[in-house]
Each structure stands twice: as C-alpha cells, then as structure tokens.
PDB file of C-alpha atoms and ligand atoms in Angstrom:
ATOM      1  CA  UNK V 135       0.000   0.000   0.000  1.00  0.00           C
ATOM      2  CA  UNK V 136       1.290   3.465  -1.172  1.00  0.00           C
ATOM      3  CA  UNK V 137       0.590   5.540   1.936  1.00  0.00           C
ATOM      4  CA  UNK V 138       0.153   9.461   1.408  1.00  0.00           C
ATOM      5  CA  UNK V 139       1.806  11.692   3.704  1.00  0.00           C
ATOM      6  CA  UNK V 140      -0.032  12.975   6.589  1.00  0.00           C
ATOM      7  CA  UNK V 141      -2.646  15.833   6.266  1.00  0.00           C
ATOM      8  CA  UNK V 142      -5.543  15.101   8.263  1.00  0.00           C
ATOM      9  CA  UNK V 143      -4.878  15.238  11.956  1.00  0.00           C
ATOM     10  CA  UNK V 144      -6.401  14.599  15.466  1.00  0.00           C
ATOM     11  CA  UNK V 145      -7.232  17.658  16.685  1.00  0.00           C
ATOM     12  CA  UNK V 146      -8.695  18.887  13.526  1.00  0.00           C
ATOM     13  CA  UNK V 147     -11.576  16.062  13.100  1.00  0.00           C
ATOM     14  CA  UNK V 148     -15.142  17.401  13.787  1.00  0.00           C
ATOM     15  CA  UNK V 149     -18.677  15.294  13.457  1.00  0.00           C
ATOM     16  CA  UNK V 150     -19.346  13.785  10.116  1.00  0.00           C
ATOM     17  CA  UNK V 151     -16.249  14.149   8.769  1.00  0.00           C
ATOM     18  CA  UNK V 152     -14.643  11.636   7.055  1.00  0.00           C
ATOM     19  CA  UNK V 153     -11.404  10.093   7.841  1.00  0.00           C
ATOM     20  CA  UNK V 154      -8.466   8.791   5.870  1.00  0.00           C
ATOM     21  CA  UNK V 155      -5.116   9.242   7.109  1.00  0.00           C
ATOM     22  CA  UNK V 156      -2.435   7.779   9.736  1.00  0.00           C
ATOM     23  CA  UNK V 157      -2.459   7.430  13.029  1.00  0.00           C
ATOM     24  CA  UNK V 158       0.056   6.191  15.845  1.00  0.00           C
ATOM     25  CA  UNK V 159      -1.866   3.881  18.327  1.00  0.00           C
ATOM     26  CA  UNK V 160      -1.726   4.884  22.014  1.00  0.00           C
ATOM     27  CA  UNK V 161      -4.190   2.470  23.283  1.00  0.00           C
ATOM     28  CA  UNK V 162      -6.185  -0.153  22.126  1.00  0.00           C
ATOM     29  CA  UNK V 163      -8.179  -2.563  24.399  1.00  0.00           C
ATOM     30  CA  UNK V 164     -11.192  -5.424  23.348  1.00  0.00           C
ATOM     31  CA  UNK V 165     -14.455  -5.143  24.660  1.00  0.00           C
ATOM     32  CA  UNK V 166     -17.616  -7.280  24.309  1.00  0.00           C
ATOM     33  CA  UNK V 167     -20.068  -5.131  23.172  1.00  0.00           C
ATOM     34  CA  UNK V 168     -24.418  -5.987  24.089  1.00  0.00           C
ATOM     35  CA  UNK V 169     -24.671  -8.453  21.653  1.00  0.00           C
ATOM     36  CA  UNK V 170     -21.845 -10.694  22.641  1.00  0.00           C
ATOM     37  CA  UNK V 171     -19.363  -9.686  19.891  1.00  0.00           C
ATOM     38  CA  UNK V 172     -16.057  -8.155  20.689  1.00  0.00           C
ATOM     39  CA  UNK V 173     -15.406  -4.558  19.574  1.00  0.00           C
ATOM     40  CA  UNK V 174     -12.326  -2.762  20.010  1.00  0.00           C
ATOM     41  CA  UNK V 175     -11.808   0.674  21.887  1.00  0.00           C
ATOM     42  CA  UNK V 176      -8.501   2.664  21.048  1.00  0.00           C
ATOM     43  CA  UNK V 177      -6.935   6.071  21.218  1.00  0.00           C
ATOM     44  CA  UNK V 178      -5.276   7.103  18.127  1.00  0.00           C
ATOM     45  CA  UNK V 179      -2.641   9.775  18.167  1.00  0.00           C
ATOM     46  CA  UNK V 180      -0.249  12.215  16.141  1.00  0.00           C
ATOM     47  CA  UNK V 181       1.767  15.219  16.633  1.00  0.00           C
ATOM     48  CA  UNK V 182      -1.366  17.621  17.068  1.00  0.00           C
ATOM     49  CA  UNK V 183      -3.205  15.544  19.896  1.00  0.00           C
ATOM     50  CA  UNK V 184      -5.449  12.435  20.294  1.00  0.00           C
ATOM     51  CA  UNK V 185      -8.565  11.535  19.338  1.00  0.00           C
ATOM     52  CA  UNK V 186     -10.643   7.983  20.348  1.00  0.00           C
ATOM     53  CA  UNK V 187     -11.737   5.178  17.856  1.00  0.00           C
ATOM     54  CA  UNK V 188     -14.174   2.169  17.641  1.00  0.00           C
ATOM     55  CA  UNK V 189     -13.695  -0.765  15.631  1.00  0.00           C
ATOM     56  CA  UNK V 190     -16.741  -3.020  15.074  1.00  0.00           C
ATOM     57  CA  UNK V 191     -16.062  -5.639  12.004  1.00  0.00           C
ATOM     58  CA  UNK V 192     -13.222  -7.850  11.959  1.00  0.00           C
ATOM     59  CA  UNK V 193     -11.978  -7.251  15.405  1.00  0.00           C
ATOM     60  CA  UNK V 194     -10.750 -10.683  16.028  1.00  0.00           C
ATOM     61  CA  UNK V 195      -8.251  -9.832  12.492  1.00  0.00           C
ATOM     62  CA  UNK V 196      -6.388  -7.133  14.598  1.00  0.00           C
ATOM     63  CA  UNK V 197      -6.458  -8.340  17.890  1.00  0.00           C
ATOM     64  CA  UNK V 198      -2.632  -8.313  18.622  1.00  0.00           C
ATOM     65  CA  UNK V 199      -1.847  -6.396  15.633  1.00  0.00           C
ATOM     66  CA  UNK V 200      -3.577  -3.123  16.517  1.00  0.00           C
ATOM     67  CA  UNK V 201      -2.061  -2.452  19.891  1.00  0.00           C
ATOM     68  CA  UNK V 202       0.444   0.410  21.129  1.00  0.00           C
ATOM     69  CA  UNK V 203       3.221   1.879  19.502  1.00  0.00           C
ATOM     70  CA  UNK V 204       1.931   0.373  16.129  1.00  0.00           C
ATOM     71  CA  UNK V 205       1.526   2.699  13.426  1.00  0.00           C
ATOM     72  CA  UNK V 206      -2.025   2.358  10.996  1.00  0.00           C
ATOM     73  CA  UNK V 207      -3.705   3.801   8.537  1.00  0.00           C
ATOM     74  CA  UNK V 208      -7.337   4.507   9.356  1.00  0.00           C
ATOM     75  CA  UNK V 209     -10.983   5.061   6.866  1.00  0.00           C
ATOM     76  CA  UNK V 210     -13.679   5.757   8.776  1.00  0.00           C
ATOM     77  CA  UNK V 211     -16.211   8.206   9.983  1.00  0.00           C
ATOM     78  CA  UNK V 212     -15.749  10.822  12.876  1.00  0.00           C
ATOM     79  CA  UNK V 213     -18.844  11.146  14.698  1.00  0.00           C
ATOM     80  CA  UNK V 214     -19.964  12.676  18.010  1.00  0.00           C
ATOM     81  CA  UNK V 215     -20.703  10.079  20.730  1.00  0.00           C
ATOM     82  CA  UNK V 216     -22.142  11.174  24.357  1.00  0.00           C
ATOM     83  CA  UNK V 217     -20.334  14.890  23.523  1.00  0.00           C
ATOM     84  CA  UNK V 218     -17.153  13.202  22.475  1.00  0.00           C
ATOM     85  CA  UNK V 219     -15.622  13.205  19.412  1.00  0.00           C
ATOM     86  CA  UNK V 220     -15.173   9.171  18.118  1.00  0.00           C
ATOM     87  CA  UNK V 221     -13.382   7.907  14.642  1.00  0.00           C
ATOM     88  CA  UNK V 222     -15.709   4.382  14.187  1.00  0.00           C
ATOM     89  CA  UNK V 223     -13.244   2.936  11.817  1.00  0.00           C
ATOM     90  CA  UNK V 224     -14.187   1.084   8.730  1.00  0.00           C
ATOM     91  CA  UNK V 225     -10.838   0.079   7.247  1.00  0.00           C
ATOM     92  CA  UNK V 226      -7.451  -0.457   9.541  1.00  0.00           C
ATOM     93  CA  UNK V 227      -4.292  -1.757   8.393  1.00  0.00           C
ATOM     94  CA  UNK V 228      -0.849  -2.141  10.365  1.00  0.00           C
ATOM     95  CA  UNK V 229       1.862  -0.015   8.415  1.00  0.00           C
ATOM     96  CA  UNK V 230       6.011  -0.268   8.916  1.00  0.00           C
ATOM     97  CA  UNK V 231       7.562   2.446  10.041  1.00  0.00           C
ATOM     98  CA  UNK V 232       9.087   3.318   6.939  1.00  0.00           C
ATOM     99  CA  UNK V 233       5.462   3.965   5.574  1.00  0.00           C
ATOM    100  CA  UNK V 234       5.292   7.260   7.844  1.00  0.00           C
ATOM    101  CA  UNK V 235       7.324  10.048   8.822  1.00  0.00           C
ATOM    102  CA  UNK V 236       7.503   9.351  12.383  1.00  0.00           C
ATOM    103  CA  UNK V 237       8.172  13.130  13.418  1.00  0.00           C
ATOM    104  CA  UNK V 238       4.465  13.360  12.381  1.00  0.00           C
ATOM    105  CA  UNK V 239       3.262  11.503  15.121  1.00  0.00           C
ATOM    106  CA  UNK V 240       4.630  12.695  18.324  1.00  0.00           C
ATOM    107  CA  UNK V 241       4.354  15.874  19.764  1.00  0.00           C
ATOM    108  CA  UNK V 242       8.055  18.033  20.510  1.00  0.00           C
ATOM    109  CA  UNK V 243       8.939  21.073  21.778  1.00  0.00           C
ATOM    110  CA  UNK V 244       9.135  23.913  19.224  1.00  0.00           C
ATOM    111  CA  UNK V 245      12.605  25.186  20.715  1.00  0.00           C
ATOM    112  CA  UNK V 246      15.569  23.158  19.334  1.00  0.00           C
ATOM    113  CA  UNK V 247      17.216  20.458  21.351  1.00  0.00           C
ATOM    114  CA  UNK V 248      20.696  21.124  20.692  1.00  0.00           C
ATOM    115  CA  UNK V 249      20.161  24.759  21.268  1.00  0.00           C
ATOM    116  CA  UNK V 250      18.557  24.282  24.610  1.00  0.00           C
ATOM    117  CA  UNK V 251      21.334  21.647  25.052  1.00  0.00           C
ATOM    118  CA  UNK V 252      24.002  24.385  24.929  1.00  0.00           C
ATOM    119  CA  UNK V 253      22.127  26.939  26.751  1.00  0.00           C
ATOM    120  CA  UNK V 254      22.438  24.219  29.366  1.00  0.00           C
ATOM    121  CA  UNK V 255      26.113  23.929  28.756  1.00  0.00           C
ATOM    122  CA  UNK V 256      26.492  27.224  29.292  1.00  0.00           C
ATOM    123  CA  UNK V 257      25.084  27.236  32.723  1.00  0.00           C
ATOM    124  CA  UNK V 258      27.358  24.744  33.852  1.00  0.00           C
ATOM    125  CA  UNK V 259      30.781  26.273  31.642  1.00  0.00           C
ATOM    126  CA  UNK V 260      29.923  29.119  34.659  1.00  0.00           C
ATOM    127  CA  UNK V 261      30.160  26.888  37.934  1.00  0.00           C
ATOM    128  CA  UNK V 262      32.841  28.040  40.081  1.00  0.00           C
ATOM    129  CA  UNK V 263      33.319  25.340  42.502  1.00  0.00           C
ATOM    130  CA  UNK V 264      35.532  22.422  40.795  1.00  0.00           C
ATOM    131  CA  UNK V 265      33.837  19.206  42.062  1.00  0.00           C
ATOM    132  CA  UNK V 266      30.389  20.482  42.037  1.00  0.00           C
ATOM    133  CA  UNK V 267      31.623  20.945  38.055  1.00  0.00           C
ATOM    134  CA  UNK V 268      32.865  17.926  37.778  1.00  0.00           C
ATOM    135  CA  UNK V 269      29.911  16.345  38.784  1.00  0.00           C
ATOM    136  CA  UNK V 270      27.766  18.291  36.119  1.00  0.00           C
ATOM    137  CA  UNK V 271      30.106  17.926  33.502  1.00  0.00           C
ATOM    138  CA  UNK V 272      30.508  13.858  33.979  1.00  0.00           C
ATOM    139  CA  UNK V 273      26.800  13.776  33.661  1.00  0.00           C
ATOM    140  CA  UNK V 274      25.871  16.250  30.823  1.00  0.00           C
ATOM    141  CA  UNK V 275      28.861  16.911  28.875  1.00  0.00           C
ATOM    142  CA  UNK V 276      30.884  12.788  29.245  1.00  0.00           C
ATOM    143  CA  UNK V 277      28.154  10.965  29.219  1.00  0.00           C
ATOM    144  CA  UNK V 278      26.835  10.399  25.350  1.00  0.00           C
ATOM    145  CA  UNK V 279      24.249   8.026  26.617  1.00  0.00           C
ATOM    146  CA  UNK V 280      22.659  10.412  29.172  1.00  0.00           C
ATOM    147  CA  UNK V 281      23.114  13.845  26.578  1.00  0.00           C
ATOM    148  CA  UNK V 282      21.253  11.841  23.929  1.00  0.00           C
ATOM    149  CA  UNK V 283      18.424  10.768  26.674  1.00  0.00           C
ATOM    150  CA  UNK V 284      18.334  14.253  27.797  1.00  0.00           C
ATOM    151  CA  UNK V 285      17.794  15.821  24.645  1.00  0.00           C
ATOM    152  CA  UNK V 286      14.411  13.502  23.437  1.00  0.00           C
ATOM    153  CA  UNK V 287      12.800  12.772  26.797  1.00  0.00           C
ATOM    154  CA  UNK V 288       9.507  14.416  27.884  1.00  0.00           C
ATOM    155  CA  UNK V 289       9.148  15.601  31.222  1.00  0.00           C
ATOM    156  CA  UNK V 290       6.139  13.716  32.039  1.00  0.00           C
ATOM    157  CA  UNK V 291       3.316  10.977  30.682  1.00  0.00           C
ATOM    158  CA  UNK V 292       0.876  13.769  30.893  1.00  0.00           C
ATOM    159  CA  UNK V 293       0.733  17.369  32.942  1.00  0.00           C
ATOM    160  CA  UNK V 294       3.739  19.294  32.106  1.00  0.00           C
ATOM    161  CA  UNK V 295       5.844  19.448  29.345  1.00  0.00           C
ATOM    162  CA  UNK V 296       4.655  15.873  27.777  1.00  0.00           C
ATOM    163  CA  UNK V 297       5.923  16.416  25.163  1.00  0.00           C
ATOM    164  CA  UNK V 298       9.908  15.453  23.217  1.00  0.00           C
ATOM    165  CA  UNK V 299      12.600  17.270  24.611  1.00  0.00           C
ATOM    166  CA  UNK V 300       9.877  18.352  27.546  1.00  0.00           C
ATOM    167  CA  UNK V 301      12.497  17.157  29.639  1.00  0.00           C
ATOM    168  CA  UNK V 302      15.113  19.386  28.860  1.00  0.00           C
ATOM    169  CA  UNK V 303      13.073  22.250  28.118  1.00  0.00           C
ATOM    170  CA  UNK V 304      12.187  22.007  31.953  1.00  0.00           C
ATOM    171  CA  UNK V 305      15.220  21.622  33.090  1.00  0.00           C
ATOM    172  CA  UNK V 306      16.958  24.813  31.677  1.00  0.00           C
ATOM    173  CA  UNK V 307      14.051  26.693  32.371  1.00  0.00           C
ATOM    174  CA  UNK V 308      14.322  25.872  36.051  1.00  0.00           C
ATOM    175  CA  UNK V 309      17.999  26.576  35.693  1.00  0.00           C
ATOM    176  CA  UNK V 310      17.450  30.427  34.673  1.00  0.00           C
ATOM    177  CA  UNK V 311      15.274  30.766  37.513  1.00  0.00           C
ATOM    178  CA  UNK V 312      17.941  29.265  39.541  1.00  0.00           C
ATOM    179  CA  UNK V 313      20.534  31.623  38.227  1.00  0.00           C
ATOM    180  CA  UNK V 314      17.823  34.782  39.033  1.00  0.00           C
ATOM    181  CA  UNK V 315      17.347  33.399  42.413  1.00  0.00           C
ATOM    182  CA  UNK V 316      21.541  33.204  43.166  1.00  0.00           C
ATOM    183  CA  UNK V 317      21.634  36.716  41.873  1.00  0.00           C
ATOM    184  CA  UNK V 318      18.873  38.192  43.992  1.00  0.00           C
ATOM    185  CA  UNK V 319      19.576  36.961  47.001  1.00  0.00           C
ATOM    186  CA  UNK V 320      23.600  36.880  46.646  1.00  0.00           C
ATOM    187  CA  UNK V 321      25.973  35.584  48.942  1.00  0.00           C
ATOM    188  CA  UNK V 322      22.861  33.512  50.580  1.00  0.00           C
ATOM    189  CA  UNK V 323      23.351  31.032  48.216  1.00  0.00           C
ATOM    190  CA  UNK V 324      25.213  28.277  46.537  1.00  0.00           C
ATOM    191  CA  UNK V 325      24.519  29.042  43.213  1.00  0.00           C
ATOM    192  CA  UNK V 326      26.624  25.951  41.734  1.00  0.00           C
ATOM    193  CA  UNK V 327      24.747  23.870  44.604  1.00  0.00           C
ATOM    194  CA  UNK V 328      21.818  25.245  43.262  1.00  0.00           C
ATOM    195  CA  UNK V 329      22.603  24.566  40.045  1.00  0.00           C
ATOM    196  CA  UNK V 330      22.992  20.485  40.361  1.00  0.00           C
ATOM    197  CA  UNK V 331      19.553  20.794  41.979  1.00  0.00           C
ATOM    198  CA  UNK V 332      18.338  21.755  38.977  1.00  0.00           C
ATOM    199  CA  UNK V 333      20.654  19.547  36.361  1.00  0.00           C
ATOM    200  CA  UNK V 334      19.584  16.297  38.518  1.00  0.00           C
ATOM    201  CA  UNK V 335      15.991  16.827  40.123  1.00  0.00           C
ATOM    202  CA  UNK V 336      14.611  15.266  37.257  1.00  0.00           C
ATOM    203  CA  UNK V 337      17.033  13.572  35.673  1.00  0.00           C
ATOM    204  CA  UNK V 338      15.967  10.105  36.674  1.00  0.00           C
ATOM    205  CA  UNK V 339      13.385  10.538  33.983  1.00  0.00           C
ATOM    206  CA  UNK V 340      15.549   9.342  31.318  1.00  0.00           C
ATOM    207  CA  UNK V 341      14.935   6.373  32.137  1.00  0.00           C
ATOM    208  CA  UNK V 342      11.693   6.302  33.951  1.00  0.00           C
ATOM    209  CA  UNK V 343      10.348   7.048  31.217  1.00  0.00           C
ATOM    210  CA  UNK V 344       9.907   5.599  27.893  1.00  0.00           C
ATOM    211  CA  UNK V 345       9.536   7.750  24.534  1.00  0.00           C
ATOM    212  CA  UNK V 346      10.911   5.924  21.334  1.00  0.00           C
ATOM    213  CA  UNK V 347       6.993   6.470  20.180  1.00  0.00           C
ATOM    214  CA  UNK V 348       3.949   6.653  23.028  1.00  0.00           C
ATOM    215  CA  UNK V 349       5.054   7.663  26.447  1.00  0.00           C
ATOM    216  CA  UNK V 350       5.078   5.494  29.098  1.00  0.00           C
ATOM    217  CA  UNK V 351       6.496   4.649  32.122  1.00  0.00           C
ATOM    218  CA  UNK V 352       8.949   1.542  32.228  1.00  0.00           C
ATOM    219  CA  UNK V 353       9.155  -1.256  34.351  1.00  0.00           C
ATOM    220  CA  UNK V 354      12.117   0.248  36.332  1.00  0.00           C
ATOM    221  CA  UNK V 355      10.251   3.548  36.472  1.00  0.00           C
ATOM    222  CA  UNK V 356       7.119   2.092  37.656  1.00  0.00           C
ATOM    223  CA  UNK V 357       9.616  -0.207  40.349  1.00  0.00           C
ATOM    224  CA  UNK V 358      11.937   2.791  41.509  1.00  0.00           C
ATOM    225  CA  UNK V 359      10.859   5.798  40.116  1.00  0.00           C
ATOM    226  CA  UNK V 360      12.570   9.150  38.931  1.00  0.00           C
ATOM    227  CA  UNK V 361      13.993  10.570  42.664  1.00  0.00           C
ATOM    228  CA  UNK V 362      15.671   7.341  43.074  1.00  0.00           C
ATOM    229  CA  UNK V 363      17.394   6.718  39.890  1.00  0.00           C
ATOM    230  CA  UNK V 364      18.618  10.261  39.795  1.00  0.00           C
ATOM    231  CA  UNK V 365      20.306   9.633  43.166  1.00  0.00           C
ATOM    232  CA  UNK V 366      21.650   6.129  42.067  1.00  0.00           C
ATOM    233  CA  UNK V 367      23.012   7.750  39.209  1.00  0.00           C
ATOM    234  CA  UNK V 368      24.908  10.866  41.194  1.00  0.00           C
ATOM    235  CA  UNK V 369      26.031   8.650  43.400  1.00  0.00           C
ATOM    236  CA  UNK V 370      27.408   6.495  40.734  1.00  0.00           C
ATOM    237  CA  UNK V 371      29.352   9.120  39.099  1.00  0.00           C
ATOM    238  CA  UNK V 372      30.728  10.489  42.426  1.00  0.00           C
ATOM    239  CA  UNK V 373      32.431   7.267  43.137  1.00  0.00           C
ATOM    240  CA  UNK V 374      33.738   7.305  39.614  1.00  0.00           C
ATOM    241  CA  UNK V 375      34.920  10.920  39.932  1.00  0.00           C
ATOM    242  CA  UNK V 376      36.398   9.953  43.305  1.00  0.00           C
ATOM    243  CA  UNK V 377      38.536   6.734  42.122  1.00  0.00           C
ATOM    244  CA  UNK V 378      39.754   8.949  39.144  1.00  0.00           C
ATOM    245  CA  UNK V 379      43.851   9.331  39.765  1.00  0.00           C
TER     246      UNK V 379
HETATM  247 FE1  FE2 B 624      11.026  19.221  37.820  1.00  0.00          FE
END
C-alpha cells in the first residue's frame, strides 16, 4: 500500500467528517459489546493531539496487531458520541515504520534540542566550585548516553511538558530561575549547589520514562521511580569521579 503523507490530523476532526489518514496507536483494548461480539476501543494519536476510535467488524483480524506503539492507517467516519468526538473505523491496516514520517506523530517542543542543550552547557561552563563541576560535567557533557536521553525525553506521561525534549526544556528553564534566584539573594546562596539541583531533580526521567513512540512509564520507572534513579546515578558518578587518579 502506497501511503500518502499525513494531512488530516487529530485535533482537527469534527462530526461527520470523514477520515483517511495515519495514526500512531496509544491504546487499544477489546471489549464485548451488548450483543456478545467483541469490539475494540482505542486512542489514536499524532503530533497535534489524540482523538478515540471504535472498531466493530473484523476485530478478532487485529487483535494483537492493533495495539500500542503500532503505526495504521485509518478510513472511517468521525462522529460525536455522548459529547465526544469518536473515529468508528471502517478500514485499519498495520503499516512499517518506513510507511510514515515518524516526526508526524509525536508531539516536541518547538525550541531546538541542541540549542537548549548548549544553553544548558552554558550554565554549567559558569560553575565556580571544581567538584560540584565535575559532577555536572561527567553527567551532561561525558556521558553520550545520558546527553542523547536528555535531549528527546519528555518531562512527564501527561501534565507538564509531555511532550519530546519536555524534559530538557524544563530543566533549563528551572535553571534560569535558579541563576535569578543566586543573583537576587547573593551571597545567601550556593549558586553551583543550586545549580545540580536543577541539572539532577529530574534527571531520573531518562529512564523512567519511555519515549521511542507513546510515552510510558517503564518497568524500572514504575519499580523505583525518577527521585531514586537520579540519586543512584549521582552517586554512581561520584564514586567514579572519586577513584579517578
Ligand atoms: Fe522538575
């Protein structure tokens, strides 16, 4: 199947219009409708939102097929259902991901990554205290597994900044506010003290996360959660700072 490139999306589908066009699938579950037949509910999603589907016929076809993180291309009808809006789906077939663009699909922050990367940089290129420094730098400027994390995770499943690169758009946010607070109030604080706070208070989301496609939490996320892991991991890299020569 020749798919066309994405031009109907999400948030833009109203009542009675119809629908052709890809979707990323962010839930799907089987239900058994009134009459005994199974029908499947799912959440279909792309860069501009989400928007909930029904599929009546031939559920039993895509049972294990249409599930999460799968991407599909969708005919159908959207329709208003108890004040929602519904796609009930007519036609659904799996597609690779070399069908799609996946950038269409997931919603990012409109500021650049590696720009907000280096304005981060440059916050800690102006630490004054050596080891608090070195701590920084081992995480964000030695460690390519933990720059490239930093730079695509999302801050959160939902709430605030859910979104790619959420994650580090939060963090050097609350690192300017940081650097306001040291200057207001001076000499009362540790500004490079400050300044880890703010590098490492969420940085355990990395990898409580997950966010190749839908957001999620993982298994160690959902076992140990972000405050831990972001400990675990300072800790870890001030014992390898330490047995340094
Ligand atoms: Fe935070």
């Amino acid at each position: 199947m020749l798919v066309p490139s994405k031009t109907q999306f999400a948030k833009d589908l109203k009542d009675k219009d119809s629908v052709a066009s890809t979707f990323l699938i962010k839930f799907s579950a089987v239900a058994v409708g009134k009459n005994g037949k199974p029908y499947m509910n799912l959440v279909l999603m792309d860069k501009s939102g989400e928007i909930e589907a029904r599929l009546w016929e031939d559920v039993t076809q895509h049972v294990g097929q249409a599930v999460r993180d799968n991407f599909i291309w969708v005919e159908g009808r959207c329709q208003s259902y108890q004040g929602r809006r519904q796609v009930v789906i007519n036609k659904l077939q799996i597609l690779r991901e070399d069908q799609v663009e996946p950038k269409q699909y997931v919603s990012e922050s409109f500021l650049d990554p590696e720009a907000l990367y280096a304005q981060l940089l440059g916050y800690v290129d102006t630490m004054q205290d050596p080891y608090y420094k070195a701590l920084a730098e081992s995480v964000l400027k030695d460690d390519a597994d933990i720059m490239d994390r930093v730079k695509r995770a999302p801050a959160a499943k939902s709430v605030h900044h859910a979104y790619k690169t959420g994650l580090l758009e939060h963090v050097v946010s609350i690192t300017g506010i940081l650097d306001g607070l040291s200057k207001h109030y001076g000499k009362y604080l540790d500004r490079d003290l400050l300044f880890l706070g703010g590098f490492f208070h969420d940085i355990g989301k990395i990898w409580e996360l997950s966010y190749d496609r839908v957001t999620d939490y993982t298994m160690e996320g959902k076992l140990i959660g972000h405050l831990v892991m972001g400990v675990e991991l300072v800790d870890r890299k001030i014992r390898e700072l330490e047995a340094q020569p």
